[in-house]
Amino acid sequence: MAMAEFVLITGRTAKQGAALSRGKDSSEYRQATGFVQMSREDRECLGVEEGRRVRLRTVFGEAELELREGDVPPGMLFVPLGPAANTLIAADTQGTGMPDSKGLVVEVELI
Amino acid sequence: MLGIINGEVYDPQNGINGEIRDIWIKDGKIVSADEVERAEAEIIDATGLVVMPGGVDIHSHIVGAKVNAGRKFRPEDHRDHVRTRTTLTRSGSGYTVPTTYMTGYMYAEMGYTTVMEAATAPLVARHTHEELEDTPILDKGVFITMGNNHFIMDCIRKGEREKARDYVAWLLGASKGYAIKIVNPGGVENWKWGRNVEEVDDEVIGFGVTPRQIVSTLAWINDELKLPHVPHIHAINLGQVGNARTTVEMMEALEGRRAHFCHLQFLSYGGKPGKRLRSGAAEVARAVNEHPNITVDVGQVIFGPATTMTSDGPLQYRLHQLTGDKWLNDDVEGETGGGVVPMQYKRKNPFNAVQWLIGLELFLLIDDPWRVYLTTDHPNAGPFFRYPQVIKLLMDRDYRAEVCEGLHPRAKKGALLPELDREYSLYEIAIITRAGTARALGLKNKGHLGVGADADVTIYAKLDDKEEMFARPHYVLKGGEVVVRDGQLVRELPGRTLYVAPPYDPGIERDLRAHFEECYTISFDNYPVAPEYLPHGEVVPCS
Amino acid sequence: MIVGNVVCPFCGCLCDDIVVTVEDNRITAVEKACTSGRSLFLNVHTQTAKPTVDGKEVEWAEAVDVAARILTDAANPLIYGLSSTASEAQRKAIALADLLGATIDSTSSVCHGPTTIGIQVEGEPTCTLGEIKHRADLLVFWGCNPAESHQRHFARYSVLAKGKLTPGGRRDRTMVVVDVRPTLSTRRADVFLQVRPGHDFELLNALRALLKGQDLDVDQVGGVEVARLQDLVERMKSCRFGVIFFGMGVTQTGGKHLNVAELVALVAELNAYTRFTAMPMRGHGNVAGADCTLTWQTGYPFAVNFARGYPQYNPGEFTAVDVLARGETDAALIIASDPVAHFPRRAAQRLAQIPTIVLDPEMSLTAQVARVVLPTAFYGVNAAGTAYRMDNVPLPLKKVVDSSQPTDEQVLDWIIEKVKTCSA
């Protein structure tokens, strides 16, 4: 069980956008929002293959996602906007109305 | 049916100057006494009260993209100025940029029943009409900015003024506008290059036309189309020291064609560019007196908070640099631009004090009250609900002297105002706030109480303090319905939106399709404002 | 039947050149739209759906009655969403909030709410998209990824568009992207500045310092070499017409509204050298309209509360995530948005604990936890209405196929009438 700390970025993707109209119960939407992107360096360093399920944990919550290699800088993870991303972000908005959706510290655990 | 009896009536359009008269109303119109069954009519006893037509504002920024941008970026303007919801009315907020419902209520409570929105870019006219529909009670119209329009400037360069005429007719119908508005002709286009125009014969970059050509062509078009109003002109160099010269040159450039010059105070600045501001009111008032083809409104400065907002992009940037306050700019593709900057007018600021003096000097130096109208260019020189203070300044010489006392000493030195003894009468106030403005706008059923007029009536207590008198009328009737009774708003009605639909050669649409393909980011078909946006719209005929 | 010049209501681009083929009241083909727009048009269903209360189908009158009662009984109701409905419905929703003394907030609060706060501090030098198309020779995309989120933005308005002063399209423009990671957009850029997450403010501040001619005594800021920042400043000063488009990489990261205020200050200062503008990349089709309608009716674009009988504004106090996460909201009306799918968990959970009413054409995740579900027509596909593009240009949404569902506007009217009789 490997553990490592990363910076989490959430955001929109074209697939997630298109899948919205297929319905949130659709397999397209689940697939479009149910993965985490990690750099090749980090993936190799952790010794984990693509397609593995991993658990992401922040101080606010945790989510299980499929690991994919992606073009992100080492040390960063990207998760598309969606139900999984929401479990990881803070409800505290520090007086702005906007939760901290980008730049959170996140732990990755292999399962 | 309704009768207002024994009132002291001021109806300048019909030559009635304070005579005791009865006014009869049926089906929203003024009728003659024999058309009314007295036994069935509601009677308002106006004994000892002053009766006037409902106020008609010829120039105010109350709705649309710029006003809303001003609301959005000035929460500090609204926080302490709120209106609570009642069972009859909506809540609202805002001091210099009040919300739409609140704007309608406040104008009505001040005895105004018709207000013209002074500038809308046609590209965003749909927005303006949505807001107008949420502005209750008032009858309204919108002026459409055309002084920096690419299609028009192209036509002028190519000498195709008939094509420009057809385009203007199409554009007014498509945007459901009421009049041609010209803002800093050519200067707003040049601002898109970081520049401006300074002289009436300066060139507009990329078009090879001049402010003079733009203004004279649009004045010709206005006459050709027989529009009810005249071209409504915000001249070049607004706010610049020494602009009185170019303002007079702009009047002369019209070569006798009719036009309205708005917020003239901002355009009557003497002195040398770059030096201290002096009043140019005498020079500009003389030009107005000599040009019977010209009407003007003043844009009187009110000391206190204001929000400057114009289509004059370069002016707004200059104000931002001057005050250091936040700056909103909005260039609109192929049509115009705009900006918003908060402002505070202070008695002790010599520039502001001279601005204040210039406005009043214009009122007092322009001889014919039928050609000079009361505005504050709301909210540029101050909020509209301070009109009653301006009325008091015009009617009360002693009050004027009292306010003058508090001005910055440098502003008072050599000022003309203390020498001017003229005091406006109630009859003249009725001209500059309703009869004259309605006439200038070509609104035949507004601004008077003759048979056939819209039954928009305001009834004031006759008080010595004219500010108090005009701030809170006892009764206001809109279209024959009592909306204010005993100084309280008692009824909310929708107001109408007045617009023109002049005929044009439909062949123009082929040219326009090509123009839209090339110049716009929206399609020709999605541009016109459909009639559904104006459920209370009414076409005012051109003749 | 082929319908042209259809406005796609998916994102803030509001592309108005979509061609839709309709056969037997079904959309069978969509041309010109991006993948998100296509998917939207092709997946709108036209079958009749009945409202439900506690999962059981009921008549409209009964559903409206229950909804009105929930809202009138609540001490602190929330009306939220608005970004994917027409401005006609938004205006009604605000009227209802006024009537109820409710809190009303739009999805702006979780996308460009910080932009509004930043604008309220520093202003907003902006323009319509046509000005970018025709004039801009320098395009900076900061914390946004239009290649995925606003797929036709490049072609219609910015990078690839051929305009009057930019007849060569792409080759007449320089494209700069600032982001924390490579994206489909950064791959199209001439210059890509990869900023470390959370360092946008420092980068903007450094650009302002360099613009003022100040020396920086560091080699890099936020992971970007100072020499590259100096290069960007020179490009900015010397361009003909520049723009910074910015997205949630600016508003959702540390600093939030302060980042936007700094960005606006930079853009305003650049106008001493050339013309420069800024524009937020508004996400949902009519989220800009929600800002507009709320502003003209209340004075404020989001985070509004009517509990005192007049509008009050305070992000953090009256924003949806906060009132839900703090447990203050005791009933919610969600219009055309899906907070359960997009809010932090604690805020989303609250919606399942309280009576929630949903107005939406889709069976959203929020609808699945709601007490009352009111399935409405889809604006821009089966109902006409108005939407505001990301540059606040209003466009008419068309009805291309019929639907037996009422519109959001109609249903809100019914609820308003019912609330008035309930409280009378």
CSV table of C-alpha atoms in Angstrom, one decimal, chain A residues 7 9-25 29 37 60-62 71-73 76 78 81-83 86-87 89-103, chain C residues 10 35-36 39-40 43 109-112 114 117 148-149 151 180-182 187 194 197 248-249 251-253 256-257 284 302 315-316 319 321-322 325 338 340-347 362 365 368:
chain,number,residue,atom,x,y,z
A,7,VAL,CA,-1.5,18.7,-5.6
A,9,ILE,CA,-6.5,20.2,-9.8
A,10,THR,CA,-10.1,19.8,-10.9
A,11,GLY,CA,-11.5,21.0,-14.1
A,12,ARG,CA,-13.7,20.7,-17.2
A,13,THR,CA,-13.0,18.4,-20.1
A,14,ALA,CA,-14.7,18.1,-23.4
A,15,LYS,CA,-15.8,14.5,-22.7
A,16,GLN,CA,-17.3,15.5,-19.4
A,17,GLY,CA,-19.2,18.4,-21.2
A,18,ALA,CA,-20.6,16.1,-23.8
A,19,ALA,CA,-21.5,13.4,-21.3
A,20,LEU,CA,-23.5,15.9,-19.3
A,21,SER,CA,-26.2,15.7,-21.9
A,22,ARG,CA,-26.2,11.9,-21.8
A,23,GLY,CA,-27.4,12.1,-18.2
A,24,LYS,CA,-25.6,11.8,-15.0
A,25,ASP,CA,-26.5,8.2,-14.6
A,29,TYR,CA,-20.7,10.5,-17.6
A,37,GLN,CA,-4.6,11.8,-14.3
A,60,PHE,CA,-12.4,16.9,3.3
A,61,GLY,CA,-13.1,13.5,1.9
A,62,GLU,CA,-12.0,10.6,-0.2
A,71,ASP,CA,0.1,15.2,-19.5
A,72,VAL,CA,0.3,16.7,-16.0
A,73,PRO,CA,3.5,18.0,-14.3
A,76,MET,CA,0.1,17.1,-9.7
A,78,PHE,CA,-6.1,16.1,-12.4
A,81,LEU,CA,-15.4,18.0,-12.5
A,82,GLY,CA,-18.0,15.7,-11.2
A,83,PRO,CA,-19.3,13.8,-8.1
A,86,ASN,CA,-16.7,17.1,-5.1
A,87,THR,CA,-16.0,14.7,-2.4
A,89,ILE,CA,-13.0,19.7,-2.2
A,90,ALA,CA,-13.6,22.0,0.8
A,91,ALA,CA,-17.0,23.4,1.7
A,92,ASP,CA,-15.3,26.3,3.4
A,93,THR,CA,-15.2,29.2,1.0
A,94,GLN,CA,-13.3,31.7,3.2
A,95,GLY,CA,-16.0,34.3,2.7
A,96,THR,CA,-16.0,34.2,-1.1
A,97,GLY,CA,-18.7,31.6,-1.9
A,98,MET,CA,-16.1,29.7,-3.9
A,99,PRO,CA,-14.9,26.4,-2.5
A,100,ASP,CA,-11.2,25.6,-2.9
A,101,SER,CA,-11.4,23.5,-6.0
A,102,LYS,CA,-7.9,23.8,-7.2
A,103,GLY,CA,-4.6,23.3,-5.6
C,10,PHE,CA,-24.5,24.9,-23.9
C,35,THR,CA,-19.2,17.8,-29.4
C,36,SER,CA,-20.9,19.3,-26.3
C,39,SER,CA,-24.7,16.0,-27.6
C,40,LEU,CA,-27.0,18.6,-26.1
C,43,ASN,CA,-30.1,14.1,-26.4
C,109,SER,CA,-20.7,31.7,-7.1
C,110,VAL,CA,-18.8,28.6,-7.9
C,111,CYS,CA,-17.3,29.7,-11.2
C,112,HIS,CA,-16.8,33.5,-11.7
C,114,PRO,CA,-14.6,35.8,-7.5
C,117,ILE,CA,-15.7,40.5,-6.5
C,148,GLU,CA,-12.2,21.6,-24.2
C,149,SER,CA,-14.5,23.9,-22.3
C,151,GLN,CA,-14.6,24.4,-28.2
C,180,VAL,CA,-0.6,24.8,-14.3
C,181,ARG,CA,-0.5,21.9,-16.7
C,182,PRO,CA,-0.3,21.2,-20.4
C,187,ARG,CA,-0.5,22.8,-27.4
C,194,GLN,CA,3.5,26.9,-16.8
C,197,PRO,CA,-0.5,25.9,-8.7
C,248,MET,CA,-11.4,29.0,-13.2
C,249,GLY,CA,-7.7,28.5,-13.0
C,251,THR,CA,-11.0,32.1,-9.7
C,252,GLN,CA,-10.8,28.8,-8.0
C,253,THR,CA,-7.2,28.7,-7.0
C,256,LYS,CA,-9.5,33.8,-5.9
C,257,HIS,CA,-10.9,37.4,-6.2
C,284,HIS,CA,-22.8,27.8,-18.7
C,302,PHE,CA,-25.1,36.8,-7.0
C,315,PRO,CA,-20.5,36.5,-0.8
C,316,GLY,CA,-19.6,34.0,1.9
C,319,THR,CA,-23.6,32.1,-1.4
C,321,VAL,CA,-22.3,26.5,-0.8
C,322,ASP,CA,-22.0,28.5,2.5
C,325,ALA,CA,-22.8,23.7,4.3
C,338,ASP,CA,-27.1,20.3,-10.5
C,340,VAL,CA,-25.4,17.6,-6.0
C,341,ALA,CA,-23.1,16.9,-8.9
C,342,HIS,CA,-20.9,19.9,-8.5
C,343,PHE,CA,-20.9,21.1,-4.8
C,344,PRO,CA,-18.6,20.1,-2.1
C,345,ARG,CA,-20.0,17.0,-0.3
C,346,ARG,CA,-21.2,18.7,2.8
C,347,ALA,CA,-23.1,21.3,0.9
C,362,GLU,CA,-33.1,16.5,-17.0
C,365,LEU,CA,-28.4,14.0,-9.5
C,368,GLN,CA,-32.8,12.2,-7.5
